[in-house]
Tab-separated table of C-alpha atoms in Angstrom:
chain	number	residue	atom	x	y	z
A	836	MET	CA	349.518	103.131	75.710
A	837	PRO	CA	345.988	103.819	77.002
A	838	PRO	CA	343.173	101.320	76.423
A	839	VAL	CA	341.537	101.481	73.010
A	840	ASN	CA	337.904	101.822	74.099
A	841	ARG	CA	336.549	105.219	75.131
A	842	LEU	CA	335.652	104.349	78.705
A	843	GLY	CA	338.988	102.634	79.251
A	844	ALA	CA	340.863	105.640	77.878
A	845	THR	CA	338.869	107.989	80.103
A	846	GLU	CA	339.722	105.944	83.172
A	847	TYR	CA	343.379	105.846	82.118
A	848	VAL	CA	343.563	109.647	81.872
A	849	ARG	CA	341.598	110.167	85.091
A	850	GLN	CA	343.803	107.826	87.109
A	851	ASN	CA	346.978	109.430	85.796
A	852	LEU	CA	345.760	112.930	86.602
A	853	GLU	CA	344.537	111.916	90.062
A	854	HIS	CA	347.902	110.271	90.770
A	855	ALA	CA	349.747	113.429	89.694
A	856	ILE	CA	347.504	115.513	91.941
A	857	SER	CA	347.734	113.235	94.986
A	858	ALA	CA	351.528	112.969	94.566
A	859	GLY	CA	351.860	116.754	94.516
A	860	VAL	CA	353.146	116.921	90.946
A	861	VAL	CA	350.209	119.230	90.273
A	862	LYS	CA	349.432	121.247	93.391
A	863	VAL	CA	346.193	122.668	94.767
A	864	GLY	CA	345.502	125.987	93.082
A	865	GLN	CA	347.492	125.102	89.984
A	866	ARG	CA	345.881	125.057	86.559
A	867	LEU	CA	345.985	121.835	84.561
A	868	PRO	CA	347.301	121.891	80.971
A	869	SER	CA	344.769	122.566	78.219
A	870	GLU	CA	342.590	119.798	76.759
A	871	ALA	CA	344.712	119.829	73.618
A	872	ALA	CA	347.933	119.502	75.601
A	873	LEU	CA	346.565	116.672	77.734
A	874	ALA	CA	345.224	114.882	74.655
A	875	ALA	CA	348.666	115.026	73.048
A	876	ARG	CA	350.373	113.887	76.256
A	877	PHE	CA	348.153	110.828	76.729
A	878	GLY	CA	347.646	110.026	73.052
A	879	VAL	CA	343.843	110.304	73.220
A	880	SER	CA	341.163	112.550	71.744
A	881	ARG	CA	340.106	115.822	73.355
A	882	SER	CA	336.657	114.350	74.016
A	883	VAL	CA	338.283	111.623	76.151
A	884	VAL	CA	340.196	114.281	78.086
A	885	ARG	CA	336.977	116.259	78.513
A	886	GLU	CA	335.257	113.186	79.975
A	887	ALA	CA	338.121	112.594	82.408
A	888	LEU	CA	338.121	116.227	83.517
A	889	ARG	CA	334.380	116.127	84.093
A	890	VAL	CA	334.761	113.046	86.302
A	891	LEU	CA	337.521	114.777	88.276
A	892	GLU	CA	335.267	117.790	88.799
A	893	VAL	CA	332.349	115.644	89.914
A	894	ARG	CA	334.660	113.835	92.343
A	895	GLY	CA	335.623	117.173	93.846
A	896	THR	CA	339.284	117.183	92.794
A	897	THR	CA	339.144	119.989	90.236
A	898	ALA	CA	336.996	122.947	89.235
A	899	THR	CA	336.635	124.317	85.718
A	900	ARG	CA	336.257	128.045	85.110
A	901	VAL	CA	334.764	128.796	81.712
A	902	GLY	CA	337.252	130.577	79.514
A	903	VAL	CA	340.026	130.242	82.104
A	904	GLY	CA	340.804	126.563	82.612
A	905	THR	CA	340.640	123.649	85.038
A	906	PHE	CA	342.209	124.114	88.476
A	907	VAL	CA	343.104	121.628	91.204
A	908	ILE	CA	341.061	122.289	94.356
A	909	ALA	CA	341.758	119.129	96.420
A	910	THR	CA	344.378	116.413	96.582
A	911	GLU	CA	341.839	113.601	97.042
A	912	PRO	CA	338.253	112.982	95.841
A	913	VAL	CA	335.577	113.970	98.347
A	914	SER	CA	333.773	111.087	100.069
A	915	GLN	CA	330.291	112.530	99.449
A	916	VAL	CA	329.924	113.454	95.819
A	917	ASP	CA	328.029	116.691	95.325
A	918	PHE	CA	325.866	117.163	92.232
A	919	ALA	CA	325.130	120.879	91.844
A	920	GLY	CA	324.319	121.218	95.520
A	921	PHE	CA	322.676	117.807	95.972
A	922	GLY	CA	324.337	114.710	97.409
A	923	ALA	CA	324.283	111.432	95.525
A	924	THR	CA	321.993	109.983	98.194
A	925	ASP	CA	319.585	112.912	97.797
A	926	LEU	CA	319.075	112.089	94.135
A	927	VAL	CA	318.851	108.328	94.641
A	928	GLU	CA	316.154	108.773	97.294
A	929	ALA	CA	314.111	111.442	95.507
A	930	ARG	CA	314.113	110.428	91.842
A	931	PRO	CA	311.896	107.308	92.157
A	932	HIS	CA	309.125	109.350	93.800
A	933	ILE	CA	309.108	111.715	90.813
A	934	GLU	CA	310.141	109.771	87.751
A	935	ILE	CA	308.294	106.473	88.286
A	936	PRO	CA	304.808	108.039	88.530
A	937	ALA	CA	305.773	110.500	85.778
A	938	ALA	CA	306.539	107.597	83.434
A	939	GLY	CA	303.208	105.961	84.285
A	940	LEU	CA	301.257	109.133	83.581
A	941	ALA	CA	303.221	109.718	80.377
A	942	ALA	CA	302.007	106.331	79.131
A	943	VAL	CA	298.392	107.528	79.150
A	944	ARG	CA	298.791	111.271	78.603
A	945	ARG	CA	301.583	111.593	76.046
A	946	SER	CA	300.786	113.191	72.719
A	947	GLU	CA	302.101	112.037	69.368
A	948	HIS	CA	304.490	114.974	69.472
A	949	ASP	CA	305.748	113.847	72.899
A	950	LEU	CA	306.317	110.327	71.601
A	951	GLU	CA	308.156	111.539	68.504
A	952	HIS	CA	310.384	113.690	70.702
A	953	LEU	CA	311.192	110.803	73.051
A	954	GLN	CA	311.920	108.387	70.215
A	955	GLY	CA	314.042	111.010	68.477
A	956	LEU	CA	316.147	111.447	71.602
A	957	ILE	CA	316.610	107.685	71.885
A	958	GLU	CA	317.880	107.444	68.310
A	959	SER	CA	320.079	110.511	68.630
A	960	MET	CA	321.693	109.227	71.835
A	961	GLN	CA	322.565	105.956	70.150
A	962	ARG	CA	324.203	107.749	67.207
A	963	THR	CA	326.265	110.389	68.987
A	964	ASP	CA	329.954	109.912	69.706
A	965	ASP	CA	330.129	113.078	71.816
A	966	PRO	CA	329.939	112.156	75.520
A	967	ASP	CA	328.827	115.657	76.513
A	968	GLU	CA	326.008	115.574	73.974
A	969	TRP	CA	324.954	112.116	75.174
A	970	VAL	CA	324.715	113.383	78.751
A	971	ARG	CA	322.739	116.430	77.613
A	972	GLN	CA	320.270	114.243	75.734
A	973	ASP	CA	320.050	111.774	78.618
A	974	THR	CA	318.982	114.615	80.902
A	975	GLU	CA	316.606	115.946	78.242
A	976	LEU	CA	315.000	112.504	77.888
A	977	HIS	CA	314.146	112.306	81.582
A	978	LEU	CA	312.782	115.846	81.497
A	979	ALA	CA	310.745	115.070	78.354
A	980	ILE	CA	309.134	112.072	80.093
A	981	ALA	CA	308.093	114.339	82.966
A	982	GLU	CA	306.687	116.851	80.483
A	983	ALA	CA	304.763	114.074	78.716
A	984	SER	CA	303.158	113.176	82.054
A	985	GLY	CA	301.245	116.442	81.961
A	986	ASN	CA	302.047	117.031	85.641
A	987	ARG	CA	303.674	120.422	86.021
A	988	VAL	CA	304.999	119.633	89.500
A	989	PHE	CA	307.046	116.724	88.161
A	990	THR	CA	308.325	118.887	85.311
A	991	THR	CA	309.211	121.801	87.583
A	992	VAL	CA	311.075	119.587	90.047
A	993	LEU	CA	313.144	117.881	87.344
A	994	ARG	CA	313.942	121.214	85.721
A	995	SER	CA	315.157	122.526	89.072
A	996	ILE	CA	317.617	119.622	89.449
A	997	LYS	CA	318.559	119.391	85.768
A	998	ALA	CA	322.187	120.356	86.421
A	999	ALA	CA	322.481	117.706	89.142
A	1000	LEU	CA	321.021	115.040	86.863
A	1001	ALA	CA	323.514	115.929	84.140
A	1002	LEU	CA	326.468	115.721	86.531
A	1003	GLN	CA	325.291	112.377	87.883
A	1004	SER	CA	324.743	111.046	84.363
A	1005	GLY	CA	328.207	112.167	83.331
A	1006	GLN	CA	329.875	110.441	86.246
A	1007	LEU	CA	327.948	107.175	86.051
A	1008	ASN	CA	328.184	106.729	82.310
A	1009	ASP	CA	331.848	107.753	82.089
A	1010	GLY	CA	333.237	105.812	85.006
A	1011	SER	CA	330.893	102.845	85.379
A	1012	ASN	CA	330.415	101.604	81.821
A	1013	ARG	CA	326.718	102.434	82.043
A	1014	ARG	CA	326.073	103.972	78.635
A	1015	LEU	CA	324.946	100.854	76.745
A	1016	PRO	CA	322.785	99.462	79.593
A	1017	SER	CA	321.237	102.913	80.022
A	1018	GLU	CA	320.320	103.033	76.342
A	1019	HIS	CA	318.577	99.642	76.591
A	1020	GLU	CA	316.722	100.774	79.713
A	1021	HIS	CA	315.671	104.038	78.056
A	1022	ARG	CA	314.302	102.128	75.079
A	1023	SER	CA	312.225	99.945	77.379
A	1024	ILE	CA	310.783	102.994	79.133
A	1025	VAL	CA	309.864	104.764	75.901
A	1026	ALA	CA	308.462	101.558	74.376
A	1027	ALA	CA	306.153	101.129	77.380
A	1028	ILE	CA	305.050	104.752	77.105
A	1029	ALA	CA	304.348	104.228	73.405
A	1030	GLN	CA	302.227	101.165	74.232
A	1031	GLY	CA	300.225	103.137	76.760
A	1032	SER	CA	300.989	100.752	79.625
A	1033	ILE	CA	301.170	102.487	83.007
A	1034	THR	CA	302.465	99.386	84.779
A	1035	GLU	CA	305.168	98.613	82.221
A	1036	ALA	CA	306.303	102.224	82.026
A	1037	GLU	CA	306.571	102.476	85.809
A	1038	ASP	CA	308.348	99.118	86.036
A	1039	ALA	CA	310.814	100.085	83.309
A	1040	MET	CA	311.622	103.397	84.997
A	1041	ARG	CA	311.902	101.682	88.384
A	1042	PHE	CA	314.370	99.162	86.952
A	1043	HIS	CA	316.433	101.948	85.370
A	1044	LEU	CA	316.621	103.954	88.606
A	1045	ASP	CA	317.444	100.814	90.578
A	1046	GLN	CA	320.456	100.242	88.310
A	1047	VAL	CA	321.561	103.833	88.879
A	1048	LYS	CA	321.137	103.360	92.625
A	1049	ASP	CA	323.217	100.177	92.604
A	1050	VAL	CA	326.113	101.933	90.864
A	1051	VAL	CA	325.929	104.950	93.178
A	1052	LEU	CA	325.944	102.781	96.308
A	1053	THR	CA	328.777	100.620	94.944
A	1054	GLU	CA	330.914	103.672	94.213
A	1055	ARG	CA	330.227	105.105	97.675
A	1056	SER	CA	331.142	101.776	99.258
A	1057	ASN	CA	334.388	101.611	97.285
A	1058	THR	CA	335.227	105.166	98.301
A	1059	HIS	CA	334.713	104.403	102.003
A	1060	GLU	CA	336.788	101.205	101.733
A	1061	GLY	CA	339.615	103.199	100.199
A	1062	GLU	CA	339.455	105.741	103.019
A	1063	ASN	CA	339.596	103.028	105.683
A	1064	ARG	CA	342.689	101.286	104.318
């Protein structure tokens, strides 16, 4: 039986599917069973299957074609994860230069409407049980902070990498047990913005991005260790 908690169940399904793919049970080019069929096979919900499939896609093992299905495209995860055309390192290096100053400016430029929107996203993320919706709102929160900064360059840049941010969020929060810590970090960022403190808002965003960086680097290190065995 798979683990009871959501993240454990996701990892259970992912590992089983990756093993089937690497063992050649499901071959490159072959379509995986439907979400409903996989959910019945593993005794989990379709949302858990959806999370596992998204992680497989981010890891470069599968590709999903809307309205057609999910197909195997590689027998092993790629060593350099690609997020909508950007490498994991690209995002880790670039985001602090955009999002830290954006958070600081948001603390002194945000409107009441901006603050209500940010706080609403925080509350909604805590309530939702849909992993896809959580990822969407996570991405929207970071974009909303940039918009609250009043700097159109920051907003334009984040909008241009929105898909990459969503993919990275999906991978980190599904496979690394990051959802709850992320929610605490988001609350700290928004609280600092609400207080109008540039320093606290920047520090809170810096801490959040540092945690993301640590997970990304750990996962890359684990991947390389696995390749060298």
